[in-house]
Coordinates of C-alpha atoms and ligand atoms in Angstrom, one line a residue:
M1 CA -4.0 -25.3 18.8
N2 CA -4.3 -24.7 22.5
I3 CA -4.5 -27.6 24.7
A4 CA -6.2 -28.0 28.1
V5 CA -3.6 -29.5 30.2
I6 CA -4.3 -31.6 33.5
R7 CA -1.6 -33.0 34.8
G8 CA -4.0 -33.8 37.7
D9 CA -2.7 -36.5 41.2
G10 CA -0.1 -39.3 41.7
I11 CA 1.8 -40.5 38.8
G12 CA 0.0 -37.6 37.0
P13 CA 2.2 -35.0 36.7
E14 CA 5.1 -37.6 35.3
I15 CA 3.0 -38.5 32.5
V16 CA 1.8 -35.7 31.3
G17 CA 5.1 -33.8 31.4
E18 CA 6.2 -36.8 29.5
A19 CA 3.1 -36.7 26.9
L20 CA 4.1 -32.3 27.0
N21 CA 7.7 -33.3 25.8
I22 CA 6.4 -35.7 23.2
L23 CA 3.9 -33.1 21.9
N24 CA 7.0 -30.6 21.4
I25 CA 9.2 -32.6 19.7
I26 CA 5.7 -33.7 17.4
A27 CA 5.5 -29.9 16.9
E28 CA 8.9 -29.2 16.1
K29 CA 9.1 -32.2 13.3
F30 CA 5.9 -31.2 11.6
N31 CA 6.2 -27.5 11.9
L32 CA 3.5 -27.0 14.5
K33 CA 2.4 -24.4 17.8
F34 CA 0.8 -26.1 20.9
N35 CA 0.0 -23.6 23.2
Y36 CA -0.7 -25.0 26.4
Q37 CA -2.6 -24.5 29.7
D38 CA -2.5 -25.6 33.3
V39 CA -6.1 -26.7 34.7
Y40 CA -6.9 -27.6 38.4
M41 CA -9.2 -30.9 38.9
G42 CA -9.0 -33.8 41.2
G43 CA -6.9 -33.5 44.8
C44 CA -4.7 -30.8 44.4
A45 CA -7.8 -28.7 43.1
I46 CA -9.3 -29.7 46.6
D47 CA -5.9 -28.4 47.7
K48 CA -6.3 -25.5 46.7
F49 CA -9.7 -24.0 45.6
G50 CA -12.1 -26.9 48.3
E51 CA -13.4 -29.1 45.5
P52 CA -12.6 -31.0 42.7
L53 CA -13.1 -28.5 39.4
P54 CA -13.7 -24.7 40.0
D55 CA -15.7 -23.4 37.4
V56 CA -12.1 -21.7 36.7
S57 CA -10.8 -24.6 35.2
V58 CA -13.8 -25.7 33.6
K59 CA -14.0 -22.8 31.6
A60 CA -10.5 -23.5 30.4
C61 CA -11.4 -26.3 29.3
L62 CA -14.6 -24.7 27.7
N63 CA -12.4 -22.4 25.8
S64 CA -9.5 -24.9 25.0
D65 CA -9.9 -26.5 21.5
A66 CA -8.7 -30.1 23.6
V67 CA -7.9 -31.2 27.3
L68 CA -5.2 -34.0 28.0
L69 CA -5.6 -35.4 31.2
G70 CA -3.4 -37.6 33.4
A71 CA -4.7 -38.8 36.6
V72 CA -7.0 -37.6 39.5
G73 CA -7.0 -39.3 43.4
G74 CA -5.1 -40.6 45.8
P75 CA -5.8 -42.1 49.6
K76 CA -4.9 -38.5 50.6
W77 CA -8.0 -37.6 49.9
D78 CA -9.6 -40.7 50.1
L79 CA -11.8 -39.1 53.5
Q80 CA -13.4 -36.3 51.6
Q81 CA -17.5 -37.0 51.6
P82 CA -18.6 -38.1 47.8
E83 CA -20.1 -35.6 46.2
N84 CA -16.1 -33.6 47.3
R85 CA -14.1 -36.4 46.1
P86 CA -11.5 -36.2 43.2
E87 CA -13.5 -38.4 40.8
K88 CA -16.0 -35.5 40.5
G89 CA -14.3 -34.1 39.5
L90 CA -13.8 -35.8 36.5
L91 CA -17.7 -36.9 35.5
K92 CA -18.5 -32.9 36.0
L93 CA -16.2 -32.3 32.9
R94 CA -17.3 -34.8 31.1
N95 CA -20.4 -33.3 32.0
A96 CA -19.2 -29.7 30.8
L97 CA -18.4 -31.1 27.7
G98 CA -20.8 -32.9 26.9
V99 CA -18.7 -36.4 25.0
Y100 CA -20.8 -39.2 24.9
A101 CA -18.1 -41.1 22.6
N102 CA -16.2 -43.1 24.7
I103 CA -13.2 -44.3 22.2
R104 CA -11.0 -47.7 23.6
P105 CA -8.8 -49.5 21.3
A106 CA -7.7 -52.8 23.0
K107 CA -4.6 -53.4 21.1
M108 CA -1.5 -55.6 21.2
F109 CA 1.4 -55.3 20.7
N110 CA 3.5 -57.8 19.0
A111 CA 6.8 -57.3 21.1
L112 CA 4.4 -57.8 24.3
K113 CA 2.5 -61.2 23.7
S114 CA 3.7 -62.8 27.4
A115 CA 2.2 -60.3 28.9
C116 CA -1.4 -61.5 27.3
P117 CA -3.4 -63.5 29.2
L118 CA -4.7 -65.8 26.6
R119 CA -3.3 -68.3 25.1
D120 CA -0.8 -68.3 22.4
D121 CA -2.5 -69.7 19.3
I122 CA -5.5 -66.9 20.1
A123 CA -2.7 -64.2 21.3
N124 CA -1.1 -65.2 18.3
K125 CA -4.5 -64.2 15.5
G126 CA -3.4 -60.5 16.5
I127 CA -5.6 -58.1 19.1
D128 CA -6.8 -54.8 17.4
F129 CA -10.2 -53.2 17.6
I130 CA -11.5 -50.4 19.1
V131 CA -14.7 -49.9 22.3
I132 CA -16.6 -47.2 21.3
R133 CA -19.3 -47.0 24.1
E134 CA -21.7 -44.5 24.4
L135 CA -21.2 -42.3 27.5
T136 CA -24.2 -39.9 28.9
G137 CA -26.5 -42.1 28.9
G138 CA -28.3 -45.7 29.5
I139 CA -28.5 -47.0 33.2
Y140 CA -25.8 -45.2 35.1
F141 CA -27.6 -41.4 33.8
G142 CA -31.9 -43.2 35.0
E143 CA -33.3 -42.7 38.4
H144 CA -31.7 -45.0 40.8
F145 CA -33.9 -45.8 43.7
I146 CA -33.8 -47.1 47.1
N147 CA -36.9 -47.7 49.6
E148 CA -36.9 -46.1 53.2
D149 CA -36.6 -49.7 54.1
K150 CA -34.3 -50.8 52.0
D151 CA -35.0 -53.5 50.2
F152 CA -36.4 -52.1 47.9
A153 CA -34.1 -50.1 44.5
R154 CA -34.2 -49.1 41.5
D155 CA -32.5 -48.0 38.7
V156 CA -33.6 -47.3 35.4
M157 CA -32.1 -47.3 31.6
T158 CA -33.2 -45.1 28.7
Y159 CA -31.8 -43.7 25.2
S160 CA -33.4 -42.0 23.1
K161 CA -33.1 -41.9 18.9
L162 CA -30.1 -39.2 18.9
E163 CA -28.9 -40.6 21.7
I164 CA -28.1 -44.2 19.5
E165 CA -27.6 -42.9 16.0
R166 CA -24.6 -40.2 16.9
I167 CA -22.5 -42.3 19.1
A168 CA -23.5 -45.2 15.8
K169 CA -22.0 -42.7 13.3
I170 CA -19.4 -42.5 14.9
A171 CA -19.4 -45.8 15.2
F172 CA -19.5 -46.4 11.6
E173 CA -16.4 -43.9 10.5
T174 CA -14.2 -45.8 12.9
A175 CA -14.8 -48.7 11.1
R176 CA -14.0 -46.6 8.1
I177 CA -10.5 -45.8 9.0
R178 CA -10.1 -49.4 9.5
N179 CA -11.2 -52.9 8.8
K180 CA -14.7 -51.9 7.5
K181 CA -16.5 -53.9 10.5
V182 CA -18.9 -52.7 13.2
T183 CA -20.4 -55.6 15.7
S184 CA -23.0 -53.8 17.6
V185 CA -23.5 -54.9 21.3
D186 CA -27.7 -54.9 23.0
K187 CA -29.0 -57.3 24.9
A188 CA -32.1 -57.3 21.8
N189 CA -33.8 -60.3 23.7
V190 CA -34.7 -58.4 26.5
L191 CA -34.0 -55.2 26.5
A192 CA -36.8 -52.7 25.5
T193 CA -34.0 -50.0 24.6
S194 CA -31.8 -52.2 23.2
R195 CA -34.6 -53.3 20.4
I196 CA -34.9 -49.9 19.2
W197 CA -30.8 -49.9 19.9
R198 CA -30.6 -52.8 17.0
E199 CA -33.2 -51.3 14.5
I200 CA -32.1 -47.4 14.8
V201 CA -28.7 -48.7 14.3
N202 CA -29.6 -50.9 11.2
N203 CA -30.9 -48.0 10.0
I204 CA -27.6 -45.6 10.8
A205 CA -26.0 -48.4 8.5
K206 CA -27.9 -47.8 4.3
D207 CA -25.5 -44.5 5.0
Y208 CA -22.3 -47.3 5.3
S209 CA -22.6 -49.6 2.6
D210 CA -19.3 -50.3 2.6
I211 CA -19.5 -50.8 6.3
E212 CA -20.3 -54.4 7.2
L213 CA -22.6 -55.0 10.3
N214 CA -23.3 -57.8 12.8
H215 CA -24.8 -57.6 16.3
M216 CA -24.5 -60.0 18.9
Y217 CA -25.7 -60.5 22.5
V218 CA -23.6 -58.8 25.1
D219 CA -23.1 -62.2 26.9
N220 CA -21.7 -63.4 23.5
A221 CA -19.7 -60.7 23.3
S222 CA -17.8 -60.9 26.4
M223 CA -17.3 -64.4 25.8
Q224 CA -15.9 -64.4 22.5
I225 CA -13.7 -61.0 23.2
V226 CA -11.6 -63.9 25.3
K227 CA -12.3 -67.0 22.5
D228 CA -11.7 -65.0 19.0
P229 CA -11.1 -61.5 19.8
S230 CA -9.5 -60.8 16.0
Q231 CA -13.1 -61.3 15.0
F232 CA -13.3 -57.8 15.9
D233 CA -12.8 -54.3 14.2
V234 CA -15.1 -52.5 16.2
I235 CA -17.6 -52.7 18.5
L236 CA -20.3 -50.4 19.6
T237 CA -21.8 -50.2 22.8
E238 CA -23.6 -49.2 25.5
N239 CA -22.5 -47.0 28.7
M240 CA -22.8 -50.4 30.8
F241 CA -21.9 -52.9 28.2
G242 CA -19.1 -50.7 27.0
D243 CA -17.9 -50.1 30.6
I244 CA -17.7 -53.8 31.4
L245 CA -16.3 -54.6 28.0
S246 CA -13.3 -52.5 27.2
D247 CA -12.3 -53.3 31.1
E248 CA -12.4 -57.0 30.1
A249 CA -11.0 -56.0 26.5
S250 CA -7.9 -53.6 27.8
Q251 CA -6.6 -56.6 30.4
I252 CA -5.9 -59.4 27.3
T253 CA -4.0 -56.9 25.8
G254 CA -1.2 -57.0 28.8
S255 CA -1.1 -53.8 30.9
I256 CA -2.9 -50.2 31.2
G257 CA -0.4 -48.5 31.8
L258 CA -0.5 -48.4 27.4
I259 CA -4.1 -48.0 26.8
P260 CA -5.4 -44.6 25.4
S261 CA -8.7 -43.0 25.7
A262 CA -10.8 -41.3 23.8
S263 CA -14.5 -39.3 24.8
L264 CA -15.8 -37.1 22.2
G265 CA -18.6 -35.0 21.8
A266 CA -20.0 -32.2 19.5
D267 CA -18.3 -30.9 16.5
N268 CA -17.7 -27.3 18.4
T269 CA -16.3 -28.4 21.8
P270 CA -13.8 -29.2 23.6
W271 CA -12.5 -33.3 23.2
L272 CA -10.6 -34.9 25.9
Y273 CA -7.7 -37.7 25.9
E274 CA -6.7 -39.0 29.0
P275 CA -5.4 -42.7 29.0
I276 CA -7.5 -45.4 31.2
H277 CA -5.4 -46.1 34.5
G278 CA -6.3 -44.2 37.4
S279 CA -3.1 -42.1 40.0
A280 CA -1.4 -45.5 41.2
P281 CA -0.2 -43.2 44.2
D282 CA 1.4 -46.6 45.2
I283 CA 4.5 -45.5 42.6
A284 CA 4.3 -41.8 42.1
G285 CA 7.1 -39.1 42.3
Q286 CA 9.1 -42.6 41.9
N287 CA 10.2 -42.3 38.0
K288 CA 8.4 -45.4 37.5
A289 CA 5.2 -44.7 36.5
N290 CA 4.7 -46.4 32.3
P291 CA 3.6 -42.5 30.8
I292 CA 3.1 -44.7 27.0
G293 CA -0.7 -44.9 27.9
T294 CA -1.1 -40.8 28.3
I295 CA 1.5 -40.3 25.1
L296 CA -1.4 -42.5 22.9
A297 CA -3.5 -39.9 24.6
A298 CA -1.5 -37.4 23.1
A299 CA -1.6 -39.4 19.4
M300 CA -5.7 -40.1 19.7
M301 CA -6.0 -36.5 20.6
L302 CA -3.6 -35.0 17.5
R303 CA -6.1 -38.1 15.4
Y304 CA -9.2 -37.0 16.4
S305 CA -9.4 -33.5 17.2
F306 CA -6.5 -31.6 15.3
K307 CA -7.0 -34.0 12.9
L308 CA -3.0 -34.4 12.4
E309 CA -2.8 -38.4 11.0
D310 CA 0.6 -38.4 9.8
A311 CA 1.7 -37.0 13.5
A312 CA -0.4 -39.1 15.4
R313 CA 1.5 -41.9 13.9
A314 CA 5.2 -40.7 13.5
I315 CA 3.7 -41.3 17.9
E316 CA 2.5 -44.7 17.6
Q317 CA 5.1 -46.3 15.5
A318 CA 8.2 -44.4 17.9
V319 CA 6.1 -46.7 20.8
N320 CA 6.2 -50.1 18.8
K321 CA 10.0 -49.3 17.2
I322 CA 10.7 -49.1 21.3
L323 CA 9.0 -52.1 22.5
D324 CA 10.5 -54.4 19.8
E325 CA 13.4 -52.8 20.8
G326 CA 13.2 -54.4 24.8
W327 CA 12.6 -51.1 26.3
R328 CA 10.0 -51.3 29.9
T329 CA 8.5 -49.4 32.7
G330 CA 9.0 -51.6 35.5
D331 CA 4.8 -53.1 34.9
I332 CA 5.6 -54.7 31.8
F333 CA 9.2 -56.3 31.8
D334 CA 9.2 -59.3 31.6
A335 CA 12.7 -61.0 32.1
K336 CA 11.2 -64.5 33.0
H337 CA 9.7 -64.6 29.2
D338 CA 11.8 -61.8 27.3
D339 CA 15.6 -61.6 28.3
K340 CA 15.9 -59.0 25.9
N341 CA 14.1 -57.2 28.1
K342 CA 15.8 -54.2 28.7
L343 CA 14.0 -51.3 32.4
L344 CA 14.0 -47.8 31.9
G345 CA 11.7 -45.5 34.5
C346 CA 8.6 -42.8 33.4
K347 CA 11.6 -40.0 32.0
E348 CA 13.4 -42.3 29.6
I349 CA 11.3 -43.6 28.2
A350 CA 10.0 -40.8 27.0
E351 CA 12.8 -39.8 26.1
A352 CA 13.5 -43.0 24.0
I353 CA 10.2 -42.5 21.8
G354 CA 11.2 -39.1 21.8
E355 CA 14.6 -40.1 19.7
R356 CA 12.4 -42.2 17.5
I357 CA 10.8 -39.7 16.6
Ligands
NAD1 P1 -4.7 -47.0 39.4 O1 -5.2 -47.7 37.9 O2 -4.5 -45.9 39.4 O3 -3.7 -48.5 40.2 C1 -3.1 -49.8 39.7 C2 -2.0 -50.2 39.4 O4 -2.0 -50.1 38.2 C3 -1.5 -49.7 40.9 O5 -0.8 -51.0 40.9 C4 -0.5 -48.9 40.0 O6 1.0 -48.9 40.7 C5 -0.6 -49.7 38.4 N1 -0.5 -48.7 37.5 C6 -1.1 -47.6 36.9 N2 -1.3 -46.4 35.9 C7 0.1 -46.9 35.9 C8 0.8 -46.6 35.1 N3 0.6 -46.1 34.0 N4 2.7 -47.0 35.0 C9 3.0 -48.1 35.5 N5 1.7 -48.7 36.9 C10 0.7 -48.5 36.8 O7 -6.2 -48.0 40.7 P2 -6.7 -47.7 41.9 O8 -5.1 -47.9 42.7 O9 -7.7 -48.2 41.6 O10 -7.0 -46.3 42.1 C11 -5.9 -45.2 42.7 C12 -6.4 -43.5 42.6 O11 -6.8 -43.3 41.2 C13 -6.8 -44.1 43.0 O12 -8.2 -42.5 44.2 C14 -8.7 -44.2 42.3 O13 -10.2 -43.1 41.9 C15 -8.2 -42.8 40.8 N6 -8.9 -43.6 39.6 C16 -9.0 -42.3 38.6 C17 -8.5 -41.9 37.3 C18 -9.3 -41.3 36.6 O14 -8.7 -39.9 37.2 N7 -9.2 -41.5 35.0 C19 -9.4 -44.3 37.0 C20 -9.0 -44.7 37.8 C21 -8.8 -44.8 39.6

């Protein structure tokens, strides 16, 4: 299994380094072999090649079986022209890989209930759902127009049957290995794209009679996520709604340092795995970063790209265990609400996870 490794900028090299240490432990335990190839993207690529994602990096990613990414960007490159900023590298990479489905779990760890901003009676019911967001269509990729006087602008939202069908299938397949419920979120009372979205999702649902499907307007969904998140299993939605709802969903679980994401595409192309946070330049190089989001992204890679469910679960269980035991990095350290909290650095918490595996 060949993995393209993008360490990136800021805390990227630290958190990716720890995720690779965990993968090496998994390789030993499950008798697997992972080959890693380092790939430059982001600020470090601008420094070395003069651009955020040189062709040589694209090629290396396309030749791999999966791509593991830390994070890119930082103040050093803030004055770059917009088309040459580190984050452009990420957009170019997503495009090159053709990844059209972004999968983001919103899971609250029992040990971290005190970090949940919701009322205790809501948090106690548990939060464990997945947002599946369409990633390459919709208003972000339609025409963007501003007139010369800058007093009129237009953004165009489009969706095709094919785009809706392929993302809907991923949602139903995901629900099948979870709690068998899909909530499709749209704005079908106003938008034409949402009206065909709803019809096409209903059609796909006919092939998944074991899965319960309901539809929800996006304004209601944003309210229900904070009112009763336990009602959700898989949320399926388009690009912009998913962008907003997945951020809301990650916030109610506590820390952004803990959440992974996967971006999936066609069967014959490599898929992309990364934590949801940025490069955290404020704590870079200080052994303070939380590597768990990246370690869980590596677990998603084992599950989705390599179909190694047992290995993925071994990582997730080890993460649960060290959190239950009270081990914390600074971002989730909360001695005020929990006197059993013990503070560890990035390296040490990853070592603890490795030992539990
Ligand atoms: P950020 O996510 O990097 O940081 C926000 C806050 O969360 C900071 O206080 C940071 O210290 C903390 N934080 C983030 N990840 C953490 C972790 N793993 N452990 C502990 N604390 C963590 O967002 P930002 O400050 O808005 O952006 C910083 C840089 O990252 C910018 O250049 C931005 O463009 C870039 N960025 C990159 C990505 C990506 O590579 N996918 C995503 C978002 C932002």
